[in-house]
Short mmCIF file of C-alpha atoms in Angstrom, two decimals:
data_model
loop_
_atom_site.label_atom_id
_atom_site.label_comp_id
_atom_site.label_asym_id
_atom_site.label_seq_id
_atom_site.Cartn_x
_atom_site.Cartn_y
_atom_site.Cartn_z
CA MET U 533 14.62 14.22 -22.29
CA ASN U 534 15.18 11.10 -20.95
CA LYS U 535 13.75 11.23 -17.15
CA GLN U 536 12.64 7.76 -15.07
CA ILE U 537 10.30 8.15 -12.86
CA GLN U 538 10.89 6.61 -9.78
CA THR U 539 7.86 3.77 -9.00
CA GLU U 540 9.24 2.51 -5.57
CA ALA U 541 8.90 4.51 -2.45
CA ASP U 542 12.18 5.61 -0.39
CA GLU U 543 12.78 4.76 3.40
CA LEU U 544 10.50 8.04 4.03
CA GLY U 545 7.83 7.29 1.76
CA PHE U 546 8.72 9.40 -1.26
CA PHE U 547 8.66 9.12 -4.81
CA GLY U 548 11.43 11.16 -6.30
CA GLU U 549 12.14 14.73 -4.70
CA TYR U 550 8.27 15.69 -4.45
CA GLY U 551 6.06 12.26 -4.76
CA GLY U 552 5.30 11.52 -1.11
CA GLN U 553 2.34 10.84 0.85
CA TYR U 554 0.11 13.21 3.22
CA VAL U 555 -1.90 11.97 6.37
CA PRO U 556 -2.29 13.72 9.11
CA GLU U 557 0.63 13.99 11.53
CA THR U 558 -1.81 12.10 14.31
CA LEU U 559 -2.34 9.49 12.59
CA MET U 560 1.39 8.34 11.48
CA PRO U 561 2.29 5.88 14.65
CA ALA U 562 -0.47 3.88 13.28
CA ILE U 563 0.57 4.54 9.10
CA ILE U 564 4.24 3.25 10.36
CA GLU U 565 2.47 0.31 12.21
CA LEU U 566 1.06 -0.58 9.35
CA LYS U 567 3.47 -0.51 7.09
CA LYS U 568 5.74 -2.69 10.07
CA ALA U 569 3.29 -5.45 9.81
CA TYR U 570 2.21 -5.74 5.44
CA LYS U 571 5.80 -5.54 5.40
CA GLU U 572 6.64 -8.69 7.56
CA GLU U 573 3.39 -10.82 6.52
CA LYS U 574 4.17 -10.07 2.91
CA ALA U 575 6.15 -12.71 1.64
CA ASP U 576 4.07 -15.40 3.58
CA PRO U 577 2.27 -17.50 0.57
CA GLU U 578 -0.70 -17.72 2.94
CA PHE U 579 -1.36 -13.84 2.77
CA GLN U 580 -0.66 -13.81 -0.75
CA ARG U 581 -3.30 -16.99 -1.33
CA GLU U 582 -6.00 -14.98 1.40
CA LEU U 583 -5.36 -11.58 -0.69
CA GLU U 584 -5.78 -12.65 -3.58
CA TYR U 585 -8.85 -14.72 -2.65
CA TYR U 586 -10.16 -10.75 -1.48
CA LEU U 587 -9.50 -8.64 -4.17
CA SER U 588 -10.90 -11.36 -6.61
CA GLU U 589 -14.15 -12.06 -4.65
CA TYR U 590 -14.95 -8.64 -3.54
CA VAL U 591 -13.09 -5.97 -4.57
CA GLY U 592 -15.26 -4.27 -7.96
CA ARG U 593 -18.43 -5.78 -6.89
CA ALA U 594 -21.79 -3.53 -6.79
CA THR U 595 -22.32 -3.33 -3.18
CA PRO U 596 -25.96 -2.84 -1.98
CA LEU U 597 -25.81 0.80 -2.00
CA THR U 598 -24.98 1.04 -6.01
#
């Protein structure tokens, strides 16, 4: 069997027939707004530089709690 895995979500946020997201319905307006803002900004080189900075400087670091 040669089955491909869908790695990009469709317009409804699903990955293939069953894969999707669970978000409480009350949060959906905020999620939709966030997705729209990210889609508009992700091609901006300045945004990408700032994102890369925060990913390299903060993600995975120890916190005062660890």
